[in-house]
Every structure is written in C-alpha cells, then in structure tokens.
Coordinates of C-alpha atoms in Angstrom, one line a residue:
Chain J
X1 CA -120.0 -32.8 15.1
X2 CA -116.6 -31.9 16.7
X3 CA -116.6 -35.3 18.5
X4 CA -117.3 -37.1 15.2
X5 CA -114.4 -35.3 13.5
X6 CA -112.1 -36.1 16.4
X7 CA -113.3 -39.7 16.5
X8 CA -112.7 -40.0 12.7
X9 CA -109.2 -38.5 13.0
X10 CA -108.3 -40.8 15.9
X11 CA -109.7 -43.8 14.1
X12 CA -107.7 -43.0 10.9
X13 CA -104.6 -42.5 13.0
X14 CA -105.0 -45.8 14.8
X15 CA -105.8 -47.6 11.5
X16 CA -102.9 -46.0 9.6
X17 CA -100.3 -47.0 12.3
X18 CA -98.0 -49.7 11.0
X19 CA -98.2 -52.8 13.1
X20 CA -96.2 -56.0 13.2
X21 CA -98.3 -59.1 13.7
X22 CA -97.6 -62.7 14.8
X23 CA -100.0 -65.5 15.3
X24 CA -101.8 -65.8 18.7
X25 CA -99.9 -69.0 19.3
X26 CA -96.5 -67.5 18.7
X27 CA -94.2 -67.2 21.8
X28 CA -93.0 -63.8 20.7
X29 CA -94.5 -60.8 22.5
X30 CA -92.4 -57.8 21.5
X31 CA -89.9 -56.8 18.9
X32 CA -87.5 -53.8 18.7
X33 CA -86.8 -51.6 15.7
X34 CA -83.3 -53.0 15.4
X35 CA -84.7 -56.5 15.4
X36 CA -87.2 -55.6 12.7
X37 CA -84.3 -54.2 10.5
X38 CA -82.2 -57.3 11.1
X39 CA -85.1 -59.6 10.1
X40 CA -86.4 -57.6 7.1
X41 CA -82.9 -57.3 5.7
X42 CA -82.4 -61.0 6.4
X43 CA -79.3 -60.4 8.6
X44 CA -80.8 -63.2 10.8
X45 CA -83.7 -65.6 10.7
X46 CA -84.0 -65.8 14.5
X47 CA -86.0 -63.6 16.9
X48 CA -85.2 -64.0 20.6
X49 CA -84.0 -67.5 19.8
X50 CA -87.1 -68.5 17.7
X51 CA -86.9 -69.2 14.0
X52 CA -89.3 -66.9 12.2
X53 CA -90.7 -66.5 8.6
X54 CA -90.8 -63.0 7.3
X55 CA -93.4 -61.7 4.9
X56 CA -93.9 -58.4 3.0
X57 CA -97.4 -57.1 2.7
X58 CA -97.9 -55.9 -0.9
X59 CA -100.5 -53.3 0.2
X60 CA -98.3 -51.6 2.8
X61 CA -94.9 -52.4 1.3
X62 CA -93.8 -48.8 0.4
X63 CA -95.1 -47.2 3.6
X64 CA -93.4 -49.9 5.7
X65 CA -90.0 -49.4 4.3
X66 CA -90.3 -45.6 4.2
X67 CA -91.9 -45.1 7.6
X68 CA -90.4 -47.9 9.7
X69 CA -87.1 -48.7 8.1
X70 CA -86.5 -45.2 6.6
X71 CA -85.4 -46.5 3.3
X72 CA -86.4 -45.2 -0.2
X73 CA -87.6 -47.5 -2.9
X74 CA -84.3 -47.1 -4.9
X75 CA -82.2 -48.0 -1.8
X76 CA -84.3 -51.1 -1.1
X77 CA -84.0 -52.2 -4.7
X78 CA -80.2 -51.7 -4.7
X79 CA -79.9 -53.7 -1.4
X80 CA -81.9 -56.7 -2.7
X81 CA -80.1 -56.6 -6.1
X82 CA -76.8 -56.8 -4.2
X83 CA -78.1 -59.7 -2.0
X84 CA -79.5 -61.6 -5.0
X85 CA -76.6 -61.1 -7.4
X86 CA -74.1 -61.9 -4.7
X87 CA -75.9 -65.2 -4.0
X88 CA -76.5 -64.2 -0.4
X89 CA -80.3 -64.0 0.0
X90 CA -83.6 -63.2 -1.7
X91 CA -86.2 -60.7 -0.4
X92 CA -89.1 -61.8 1.9
X93 CA -92.1 -63.3 0.2
X94 CA -94.7 -60.7 -0.8
X95 CA -98.2 -61.6 0.1
X96 CA -101.6 -60.0 -0.5
X97 CA -103.2 -58.2 2.4
X98 CA -106.2 -60.6 2.1
X99 CA -103.9 -63.6 2.7
X100 CA -102.3 -62.4 5.9
X101 CA -104.8 -64.0 8.3
X102 CA -104.6 -67.3 6.5
X103 CA -100.8 -67.3 6.8
X104 CA -100.8 -66.2 10.5
X105 CA -103.3 -69.0 11.3
X106 CA -101.3 -71.6 9.5
X107 CA -97.8 -70.6 10.5
X108 CA -97.0 -69.6 14.0
X109 CA -93.5 -68.6 12.9
X110 CA -94.9 -65.9 10.5
X111 CA -94.2 -62.2 11.0
X112 CA -96.0 -59.7 8.9
X113 CA -96.8 -56.0 9.0
X114 CA -100.1 -54.3 8.2
X115 CA -101.9 -51.0 8.7
X116 CA -105.1 -52.8 9.3
X117 CA -106.5 -54.1 12.5
X118 CA -106.3 -57.9 12.4
X119 CA -107.3 -60.7 14.8
X120 CA -103.6 -61.5 15.6
X121 CA -101.0 -60.6 18.2
X122 CA -99.5 -57.1 17.8
X123 CA -95.8 -57.1 18.7
X124 CA -94.9 -53.7 17.5
X125 CA -96.7 -50.4 16.7
X126 CA -94.9 -47.8 14.8
X127 CA -95.5 -44.4 16.4
Chain K
X1 CA -65.4 -80.5 -13.4
X2 CA -65.9 -82.8 -10.5
X3 CA -67.4 -80.0 -8.5
X4 CA -69.8 -79.0 -11.3
X5 CA -71.0 -82.6 -11.6
X6 CA -71.6 -82.8 -7.8
X7 CA -73.4 -79.5 -7.9
X8 CA -75.6 -80.6 -10.7
X9 CA -76.6 -83.8 -8.8
X10 CA -77.2 -81.8 -5.7
X11 CA -79.4 -79.4 -7.6
X12 CA -81.4 -82.3 -9.1
X13 CA -81.9 -83.8 -5.6
X14 CA -83.2 -80.6 -4.1
X15 CA -86.9 -81.6 -4.4
X16 CA -86.1 -84.9 -2.5
X17 CA -84.2 -83.1 0.2
X18 CA -86.7 -80.4 1.2
X19 CA -90.2 -80.2 2.5
X20 CA -90.7 -76.5 1.8
X21 CA -91.8 -75.2 -1.5
X22 CA -89.5 -73.6 -4.1
X23 CA -89.1 -69.9 -4.2
X24 CA -87.6 -69.1 -7.6
X25 CA -86.3 -65.7 -8.7
X26 CA -85.1 -64.6 -12.1
X27 CA -83.1 -61.4 -12.4
X28 CA -81.0 -59.7 -15.0
X29 CA -78.5 -56.9 -15.3
X30 CA -76.4 -55.1 -17.8
X31 CA -74.2 -52.3 -18.8
X32 CA -74.1 -50.4 -22.0
X33 CA -70.8 -48.5 -22.0
X34 CA -68.9 -46.3 -24.4
X35 CA -65.3 -45.8 -23.6
X36 CA -62.1 -44.5 -25.2
X37 CA -58.7 -42.7 -24.7
X38 CA -57.8 -39.4 -26.1
X39 CA -54.3 -40.4 -27.2
X40 CA -53.2 -42.7 -30.0
X41 CA -50.4 -45.2 -29.3
X42 CA -51.9 -46.1 -25.9
X43 CA -54.0 -49.0 -24.8
X44 CA -55.9 -49.3 -21.5
X45 CA -55.6 -52.9 -20.5
X46 CA -58.4 -53.8 -18.1
X47 CA -58.7 -57.1 -16.4
X48 CA -59.0 -59.8 -18.9
X49 CA -61.0 -58.0 -21.5
X50 CA -60.7 -56.0 -24.7
X51 CA -58.4 -53.0 -24.7
X52 CA -59.7 -49.5 -24.7
X53 CA -57.8 -47.4 -27.3
X54 CA -58.2 -44.0 -28.9
X55 CA -61.3 -45.1 -30.8
X56 CA -64.5 -44.9 -28.8
X57 CA -66.2 -48.3 -28.6
X58 CA -68.9 -50.2 -26.8
X59 CA -66.4 -52.7 -25.4
X60 CA -65.0 -53.7 -23.0
X61 CA -67.3 -52.6 -20.3
X62 CA -70.5 -53.5 -22.0
X63 CA -72.1 -56.7 -20.8
X64 CA -75.4 -58.4 -20.0
X65 CA -76.1 -61.1 -17.4
X66 CA -78.9 -63.1 -15.9
X67 CA -79.4 -65.1 -12.8
X68 CA -81.7 -67.7 -11.6
X69 CA -82.0 -68.2 -7.8
X70 CA -83.9 -71.1 -6.3
X71 CA -84.5 -71.1 -2.6
X72 CA -85.8 -74.3 -0.9
X73 CA -85.8 -74.2 2.9
X74 CA -82.2 -73.9 3.9
X75 CA -80.8 -74.6 0.4
X76 CA -80.1 -71.8 -2.1
X77 CA -79.1 -72.6 -5.7
X78 CA -77.7 -69.7 -7.8
X79 CA -76.7 -69.8 -11.5
X80 CA -75.5 -66.5 -13.1
X81 CA -74.4 -66.2 -16.7
X82 CA -72.5 -63.3 -18.1
X83 CA -72.1 -62.3 -21.8
X84 CA -69.5 -59.8 -22.9
X85 CA -67.0 -59.0 -25.6
X86 CA -63.4 -60.1 -24.9
X87 CA -60.7 -59.3 -27.5
X88 CA -63.1 -59.1 -30.4
X89 CA -65.1 -62.2 -29.6
X90 CA -68.2 -62.8 -27.5
X91 CA -67.5 -64.7 -24.3
X92 CA -70.1 -66.4 -22.1
X93 CA -69.3 -67.5 -18.6
X94 CA -71.0 -68.9 -15.5
X95 CA -70.1 -66.3 -12.8
X96 CA -72.1 -68.1 -10.1
X97 CA -73.0 -71.8 -10.2
X98 CA -73.3 -73.0 -6.7
X99 CA -75.4 -74.5 -4.0
X100 CA -75.5 -73.0 -0.5
X101 CA -76.8 -74.7 2.6
X102 CA -77.6 -72.6 5.7
X103 CA -76.7 -75.0 8.5
X104 CA -78.2 -72.6 11.0
X105 CA -78.5 -68.9 11.6
X106 CA -74.7 -68.6 11.9
X107 CA -73.1 -71.1 9.7
X108 CA -73.4 -71.7 5.9
X109 CA -71.6 -73.9 3.4
X110 CA -71.4 -73.2 -0.3
X111 CA -70.1 -75.4 -3.1
X112 CA -69.5 -74.7 -6.7
X113 CA -68.5 -71.7 -8.7
X114 CA -68.0 -68.8 -6.4
X115 CA -67.0 -65.2 -7.1
X116 CA -63.9 -64.0 -5.3
X117 CA -64.3 -61.7 -2.4
X118 CA -60.8 -60.3 -2.3
X119 CA -61.7 -56.6 -2.5
X120 CA -64.7 -54.6 -1.3
X121 CA -66.5 -55.0 -4.6
X122 CA -64.9 -58.1 -6.2
X123 CA -68.2 -60.1 -5.9
X124 CA -70.2 -57.4 -7.7
X125 CA -67.6 -56.2 -10.2
X126 CA -69.8 -57.1 -13.1
X127 CA -72.8 -55.4 -11.6
X128 CA -72.2 -51.9 -12.7
X129 CA -75.6 -50.7 -11.4
X130 CA -74.4 -51.3 -7.8
X131 CA -71.4 -49.0 -8.1
X132 CA -70.9 -45.3 -8.2
X133 CA -68.0 -45.4 -10.6
X134 CA -68.3 -46.1 -14.3
X135 CA -64.8 -47.8 -14.4
X136 CA -63.4 -49.6 -11.4
X137 CA -60.2 -48.4 -9.8
X138 CA -57.8 -50.6 -11.8
X139 CA -54.9 -49.6 -9.6
X140 CA -56.2 -52.1 -7.1
X141 CA -58.8 -54.3 -8.9
X142 CA -56.4 -55.6 -11.5
X143 CA -54.3 -57.3 -8.9
X144 CA -56.8 -60.1 -9.1
X145 CA -56.8 -61.6 -12.6
X146 CA -59.7 -64.0 -12.0
X147 CA -63.2 -63.3 -10.9
X148 CA -64.4 -66.7 -9.9
X149 CA -63.2 -70.0 -8.3
X150 CA -64.6 -73.5 -8.3
X151 CA -64.3 -74.5 -4.7
X152 CA -65.8 -74.7 -1.2
X153 CA -66.8 -71.8 1.0
X154 CA -67.5 -72.0 4.7
X155 CA -69.0 -68.9 6.4
X156 CA -69.8 -67.7 9.8
X157 CA -72.3 -64.9 10.4
X158 CA -73.2 -63.2 13.6
X159 CA -75.3 -60.2 14.4
X160 CA -73.7 -58.3 17.3
X161 CA -76.0 -55.3 18.2
X162 CA -76.0 -52.9 15.3
X163 CA -73.1 -54.8 13.6
X164 CA -73.0 -57.8 11.4
X165 CA -69.9 -59.9 11.6
X166 CA -69.0 -62.3 8.8
X167 CA -66.0 -64.6 8.3
X168 CA -65.6 -66.7 5.2
X169 CA -63.1 -69.3 4.4
X170 CA -62.7 -70.4 0.7
X171 CA -60.8 -73.7 0.4
X172 CA -59.4 -75.7 -2.5
X173 CA -60.3 -73.0 -5.0
X174 CA -59.3 -73.6 -8.6
X175 CA -59.6 -71.7 -11.9
X176 CA -58.1 -71.6 -15.4
X177 CA -58.7 -69.1 -18.2
X178 CA -57.0 -67.5 -21.2
X179 CA -55.3 -64.2 -20.3
X180 CA -53.7 -61.7 -22.7
X181 CA -50.1 -60.5 -22.4
X182 CA -51.2 -58.0 -25.0
X183 CA -54.1 -57.7 -27.4
X184 CA -52.9 -60.4 -29.8
X185 CA -50.9 -62.7 -27.5
X186 CA -52.8 -65.2 -25.4
X187 CA -51.5 -67.1 -22.4
X188 CA -53.0 -69.7 -20.1
X189 CA -53.5 -68.8 -16.5
X190 CA -54.1 -71.7 -14.0
X191 CA -54.9 -71.0 -10.4
X192 CA -55.4 -73.8 -7.9
X193 CA -55.1 -74.6 -4.2
X194 CA -56.5 -71.2 -3.4
X195 CA -57.2 -70.7 0.2
X196 CA -58.7 -67.4 1.4
X197 CA -60.0 -65.8 4.5
X198 CA -62.4 -62.8 4.4
X199 CA -63.6 -60.9 7.4
X200 CA -66.2 -58.2 7.3
X201 CA -67.8 -56.1 10.0
X202 CA -70.8 -54.1 8.8
X203 CA -73.3 -51.7 10.3
X204 CA -76.0 -49.7 8.5
X205 CA -73.5 -47.0 7.5
X206 CA -70.0 -48.5 7.9
X207 CA -68.3 -51.6 6.5
X208 CA -64.7 -52.8 7.2
X209 CA -63.3 -55.7 5.2
X210 CA -60.0 -57.5 5.5
X211 CA -58.8 -60.4 3.4
X212 CA -55.9 -62.8 2.8
X213 CA -55.6 -65.2 -0.2
X214 CA -52.8 -67.6 -1.2
X215 CA -52.9 -69.3 -4.5
X216 CA -50.8 -71.7 -6.5
X217 CA -50.4 -70.0 -9.9
X218 CA -49.2 -71.1 -13.3
X219 CA -48.9 -68.8 -16.3
X220 CA -47.2 -70.1 -19.4
X221 CA -43.8 -68.6 -20.0
X222 CA -43.6 -67.0 -23.4
X223 CA -41.4 -68.6 -26.1
X224 CA -39.0 -65.7 -26.3
X225 CA -38.7 -65.6 -22.5
X226 CA -38.0 -69.3 -22.4
X227 CA -35.3 -68.9 -25.0
X228 CA -33.6 -66.1 -23.0
X229 CA -33.7 -68.1 -19.8
X230 CA -32.4 -71.3 -21.5
X231 CA -29.7 -69.2 -23.2
X232 CA -28.5 -67.8 -19.9
X233 CA -28.5 -71.2 -18.3
X234 CA -26.0 -72.3 -20.9
X235 CA -23.6 -69.8 -19.3
X236 CA -23.9 -71.7 -16.0
X237 CA -26.5 -69.4 -14.4
X238 CA -29.2 -70.8 -12.1
X239 CA -32.3 -69.3 -13.7
X240 CA -34.9 -71.5 -11.9
X241 CA -36.7 -68.5 -10.2
X242 CA -37.1 -66.6 -13.5
X243 CA -40.5 -68.1 -14.4
X244 CA -44.2 -67.6 -14.1
X245 CA -44.8 -71.4 -13.9
X246 CA -45.6 -73.3 -10.7
X247 CA -45.4 -70.4 -8.3
X248 CA -47.3 -69.0 -5.3
X249 CA -49.0 -65.6 -4.9
X250 CA -50.4 -63.8 -1.9
X251 CA -52.9 -61.0 -1.7
X252 CA -53.7 -58.9 1.4
X253 CA -56.3 -56.2 1.4
X254 CA -58.2 -53.9 3.7
X255 CA -61.3 -51.9 2.7
X256 CA -63.5 -49.3 4.3
X257 CA -66.9 -48.1 3.2
X258 CA -69.2 -45.3 4.5
X259 CA -72.7 -44.7 3.4
X260 CA -74.2 -41.7 5.0
X261 CA -77.5 -39.8 4.2
X262 CA -75.6 -38.0 1.4
X263 CA -71.9 -38.7 1.9
X264 CA -70.3 -41.7 0.3
X265 CA -66.7 -42.8 1.0
X266 CA -64.8 -45.9 -0.2
X267 CA -61.2 -46.6 0.5
X268 CA -59.1 -49.7 -0.1
X269 CA -55.5 -50.8 0.1
X270 CA -54.1 -54.0 -1.3
X271 CA -50.7 -55.7 -1.5
X272 CA -49.7 -58.5 -3.9
X273 CA -46.6 -60.6 -3.8
X274 CA -45.4 -63.6 -5.6
X275 CA -42.3 -65.8 -6.1
X276 CA -43.0 -65.7 -9.8
X277 CA -41.8 -63.1 -12.3
X278 CA -44.9 -61.1 -11.4
X279 CA -43.9 -57.9 -9.6
X280 CA -44.6 -57.0 -6.0
X281 CA -47.5 -54.6 -6.1
X282 CA -49.1 -52.2 -3.7
X283 CA -52.2 -50.2 -4.6
X284 CA -54.8 -48.0 -3.0
X285 CA -57.7 -45.7 -3.9
X286 CA -60.2 -43.5 -2.2
X287 CA -63.5 -42.3 -3.5
X288 CA -65.7 -39.5 -2.1
X289 CA -69.2 -38.9 -3.5
X290 CA -72.1 -36.7 -2.4
X291 CA -75.7 -37.6 -3.1
X292 CA -77.9 -34.7 -4.2
X293 CA -81.3 -36.2 -4.8
X294 CA -80.8 -38.5 -7.9
X295 CA -77.4 -37.0 -8.8
X296 CA -74.2 -38.2 -7.2
X297 CA -71.0 -36.5 -8.3
X298 CA -67.8 -38.1 -7.1
X299 CA -64.0 -37.8 -7.2
X300 CA -61.6 -40.7 -7.0
X301 CA -57.9 -41.0 -6.7
X302 CA -55.8 -44.2 -6.9
X303 CA -52.3 -45.3 -7.4
X304 CA -50.3 -48.4 -7.5
X305 CA -46.6 -49.3 -7.4
X306 CA -45.2 -52.4 -9.0
X307 CA -41.6 -53.4 -8.8
X308 CA -39.3 -56.3 -9.3
X309 CA -36.4 -55.0 -7.1
X310 CA -36.4 -58.5 -5.5
X311 CA -35.0 -59.8 -8.8
X312 CA -31.4 -58.6 -8.8
X313 CA -29.9 -59.6 -12.1
X314 CA -26.5 -58.1 -11.5
X315 CA -25.0 -61.4 -10.4
X316 CA -25.9 -63.1 -13.7
X317 CA -22.8 -64.2 -15.4
X318 CA -22.4 -62.5 -18.9
X319 CA -19.0 -63.3 -20.3
X320 CA -19.7 -62.3 -23.9
X321 CA -21.8 -60.2 -26.1
X322 CA -24.5 -62.9 -26.6
X323 CA -25.0 -63.4 -22.9
X324 CA -25.1 -59.6 -22.4
X325 CA -27.8 -59.3 -25.0
X326 CA -29.7 -62.1 -23.4
X327 CA -29.5 -60.4 -20.0
X328 CA -30.8 -57.2 -21.4
X329 CA -33.8 -59.2 -22.8
X330 CA -34.4 -60.6 -19.3
X331 CA -34.1 -57.1 -17.8
X332 CA -36.7 -55.9 -20.4
X333 CA -39.1 -58.7 -19.2
X334 CA -38.6 -57.5 -15.6
X335 CA -38.7 -53.7 -16.3
X336 CA -41.8 -53.8 -18.5
X337 CA -44.0 -54.2 -15.4
X338 CA -41.7 -52.2 -13.1
X339 CA -43.8 -49.1 -13.1
X340 CA -46.2 -47.0 -11.1
X341 CA -49.5 -45.5 -12.1
X342 CA -51.6 -42.7 -10.7
X343 CA -55.3 -42.2 -11.7
X344 CA -57.3 -39.2 -10.8
X345 CA -61.0 -39.4 -11.7
X346 CA -64.0 -37.2 -11.7
X347 CA -67.5 -38.6 -12.4
X348 CA -71.2 -38.6 -11.7
X349 CA -74.1 -41.0 -11.4
X350 CA -77.6 -40.1 -12.1
X351 CA -80.4 -42.5 -11.0
X352 CA -82.9 -42.3 -13.9
X353 CA -85.3 -44.7 -12.3
X354 CA -85.3 -47.6 -9.8
X355 CA -82.9 -50.1 -11.3
X356 CA -81.5 -47.7 -14.0
X357 CA -78.6 -45.3 -13.8
X358 CA -76.5 -43.2 -16.1
X359 CA -72.8 -42.7 -15.3
X360 CA -70.0 -40.7 -16.7
X361 CA -66.3 -40.7 -15.7
X362 CA -63.1 -39.1 -16.8
X363 CA -59.8 -40.6 -15.7
X364 CA -56.4 -38.8 -15.9
X365 CA -53.7 -41.5 -15.9
X366 CA -50.0 -41.0 -15.6
X367 CA -47.3 -43.6 -15.3
X368 CA -43.6 -43.6 -14.2
X369 CA -40.6 -45.9 -14.6
X370 CA -42.4 -47.4 -17.6
X371 CA -41.0 -49.3 -20.5
X372 CA -38.1 -51.5 -21.6
X373 CA -34.5 -50.6 -21.1
X374 CA -33.1 -51.9 -24.4
X375 CA -34.0 -50.9 -28.0
X376 CA -35.9 -54.2 -28.5
X377 CA -38.8 -54.9 -26.2
X378 CA -39.5 -58.3 -24.8
X379 CA -43.1 -58.5 -23.6
X380 CA -43.6 -60.4 -20.4
X381 CA -46.4 -62.9 -20.0
X382 CA -49.1 -61.8 -17.7
X383 CA -48.7 -58.1 -18.5
X384 CA -52.4 -57.5 -18.8
X385 CA -52.8 -58.9 -15.3
X386 CA -51.4 -55.6 -14.1
X387 CA -53.9 -54.0 -16.3
X388 CA -53.7 -50.4 -16.7
X389 CA -51.9 -48.3 -19.2
X390 CA -49.6 -49.6 -21.9
X391 CA -48.1 -47.7 -24.8
X392 CA -46.1 -48.3 -27.9
X393 CA -42.3 -48.3 -27.5
X394 CA -40.9 -44.9 -28.2
X395 CA -43.9 -42.8 -27.2
X396 CA -43.1 -40.1 -24.7
X397 CA -44.7 -40.5 -21.3
X398 CA -47.6 -38.1 -20.8
X399 CA -51.0 -37.9 -19.1
X400 CA -53.7 -39.9 -20.8
X401 CA -57.4 -39.2 -20.4
X402 CA -59.9 -42.1 -20.4
X403 CA -63.6 -41.4 -20.9
X404 CA -66.4 -43.8 -19.9
X405 CA -70.1 -43.2 -20.3
X406 CA -72.5 -46.0 -19.3
X407 CA -76.1 -46.9 -18.8
X408 CA -76.4 -49.6 -16.1
X409 CA -79.4 -51.6 -15.0
X410 CA -80.4 -54.4 -12.6
X411 CA -83.8 -55.9 -12.1

C-alpha cells in the first residue's frame, strides 16, 4: 500500500513538472531559463542561432507563467498590452493541448510547454 | 499623404508577399476620467486638449481607442484609432498606422504613422491603464506638443545576457495639427524634417532611456504679435529672430525606470531649446510607488524651468512712446512663458481586475515668474505647448490643487 502511495505521488510529481518540448528532428537539445524568458517575452526569435516558433499551451498557460516565469496574470496582461499597443509584438499563439503533437510533428522549429508526457524531445524540465 | 498611400498599398499586398497565415488581433483601451481644479480663474492646459478648470468634468483625459494588429510572417501592420474630446469637440485620430518589417532578429524597419518615443512613456501616453499616475507629469511631457509622426523608423535590437539593447532612428518625420494658444485661440503647428535617435537598455527590472530629436517647426505667429514685430521694424530694428515660423527645435531626454517586487521608481529629465520664440525649457520628475497586493500608492514630484533670457530686448531701439509701447508688448510675449512650475502629487492605483484599474491623484501646483509685465497682456502663440497652469491676469499667485479620478482599461 505504502509503495502504491509513493508510486502515485512520484508519478503525479513527474507528470506535473512543466516541460519544454521540441520536435525529435529539432537540432535544439537544451534551453536555459533566461532563454525561455527571452523567447516567451519575444525579446528574440532565435535560440542558439536557430529560428524558433513559440506556442502557448492553453491548458498549462497560468501554471507556466506563474511557476516558470514567476509572473502573475495581471503582469503578463500588462506586458502584452504594452507590446501590442506600442506596435512591437503580439503574444505567442495559444494552442490546445490536444494539438501540440500535431504542431511538433509538422514544425521542427516549434517550442511548446506541457505538463503531460509527450512523444517529443524534452529540452527543459522545471524543477 | 504619400506615406499613407504607400502604406495602404503595402498592406493590400501583404497576402501576396507572405507564405505564412495571418494572425490578427483586435484590442481596445480607454480611460474614464473626472478632473478639476479647486480655484476659479485658473486653467490647467494639458497637451493639445481641453482645459481643466474649476468645474469638474469628464474631459480632457477621457478617451477610448482600438487597435487592429495583423502579423504575417515578418510583417506587422498596426492601425490604432483614438477618440477624445478636444476643446469642446470630439476628435478622432490615427495614432498608429504603420507597417513593420523584421529584417532579421536584430533589425526592423517601420513605415507610416509612428508614435514619438522622446520620453519614457511617450509611446503609451494615451494608454492610461499602463501607467501608475492618473495625470502624466506635465512638467516634462508637455515639452513635446505632438504625439505622432509620419515617417520612417529603423531599429536595432540585441539581447545581451539579461539586457535588451535597442537603438531606433526616426527619419524624415513630419506632422501638422491645430494647437491652442489658449482655449479659444487656434494656431497651426507644422513639424517636419524630424530626425531622432532613441536608445534603451532594459533588463527585467531596470530600464535606461536616452533620446535626441531635432525638428523643423512652424507655428503661425499671432496677428497681434506680427503687428508688434512689424511696428518695431519700422524703427529700424532687425526683428527676424522674433518669430515662431520656420525655426528649429531640439529635445534631449534621459529616463530611468525600476520595477521591483513591490517598489516602483520612475525618473526623467528633459531639455528643450529652440531658435524660435519658444522658451528654453528644462524639466524633471521622479515618482516612487509601492505595491501592496492590488493597491499601489505613489508620490511624484516634478518641476520645470522655462526662460527666454536668450532674447535680450534691451538693444531694441525705442525712440518714442509708440515704440516703447510696442516693445512692452514684445516683452509680454516673451515673459508670458518665462515661468517655472513645481508639481507635488500624491495618488494611488487599485487594480480591480486584470485589465481594469481605478486611479486617483491630487496635484499641488505652484508657479513663479509668471505673467505679463505691462497692464495689457499679449498672448504668445504656442502657449499651450508649455502646458501647465495659466491664470487670468490680475490673479494673485498661489498654490492650485488639481484632482483626477479615473477608471482605465485595456484588453
């Protein structure tokens, strides 16, 4: 029984970890937290010299920005309002969790986060 | 006009140019503001808008705007419209109407109507939701009488570790609009050949900004002013430099911003000089706020100094009573904007929901060296460009309180 509880807890922990995924064919193997911030706030569109396409995952959106980027919903909203209304940039495209694999298979420049285990290359696991 | 036509054609050709699909965003913003002064006989001139006087009103800070942004690969088209009341009539403007092309990760080019970037918050001045204050520090922000230019912008962007470096060059900027010397007197302001350089260095918490702009400016000289100048020329005086027309203006600014977990600091200094009748102006302000959950109280202090000491009228030849009277009229024109203003503010912002904030601000405003020197006043054109506080002739100088309450939103 104890083993079952420990197994369940560990599984939940592993499953709830936020992970950043790219396609298996992507040349990218790792990403730092600072690089994640630069990409998700669209300070750059390049990662280690490679052009990338950034996606937000509707299902894990709030957790990602709170856990990984340490930003509250209000701060994120204000940031993108400023970017949009100053004509600088628009936020990353938001996609459904069920569409992630389709996008990763189709686009080897795609980068997306998820708390689920997917058949794709993990380049970052948030502790 | 040529730029707008080019831009329109470029926008229409977007589908032909790009392989990627369109990503279209529609956003809107607004500000419902109640503002007023506590003293009759005073007006608070603010930018190019309606005056705030002793009767509380919804103008001039109330506004509503909307923007459509279309992204297609490396092209971004933005059109933003703004609706507000200006001097008792509703005015609609395009505040953005441009096409941006990201050449690569570092270089971008933008063509069309672009908002000025002279000060820290020039680009977002109409977006009240983005600011802590309810009323911008006019001691600095009124140096810039226009908010937009039609022109070309080249920008360079580079991420250096935790910092983001940006340098932008605006070339061949032009703009024209009606400005108000006072509430009932209109004048035409034309700005062209504006060339500017803006440099920002930004990290997650800190931002530094420096800018330099040079413009060719043209403000119509008032009829009375023209009569005075022509009158003095009859006495053999060279009065060529006593004009607002066909002149040059320079603005330098430096700004600093800090956004901590709770602490918020903004500070900015700016200097304006011109070879026109406009005064040489230096202004600065500092704002400190402290975020406690959704509530952010703040204090702000700003002051500016305007003088025309570079116009020495003592050498003007005045052999008789008429010429002496004319010279006093000229001195009036010069002295009317030869004043300094100090504004101490206290306020708060309360974030009611994501995208919605309530703000309140009280400003205590004092002026010095204000007013005309002769019993009859000659208003100078471009007076409202200096913004700030004006009062009826004969009213004793004293502190004036301005109150502003607003509900700001952006979605």
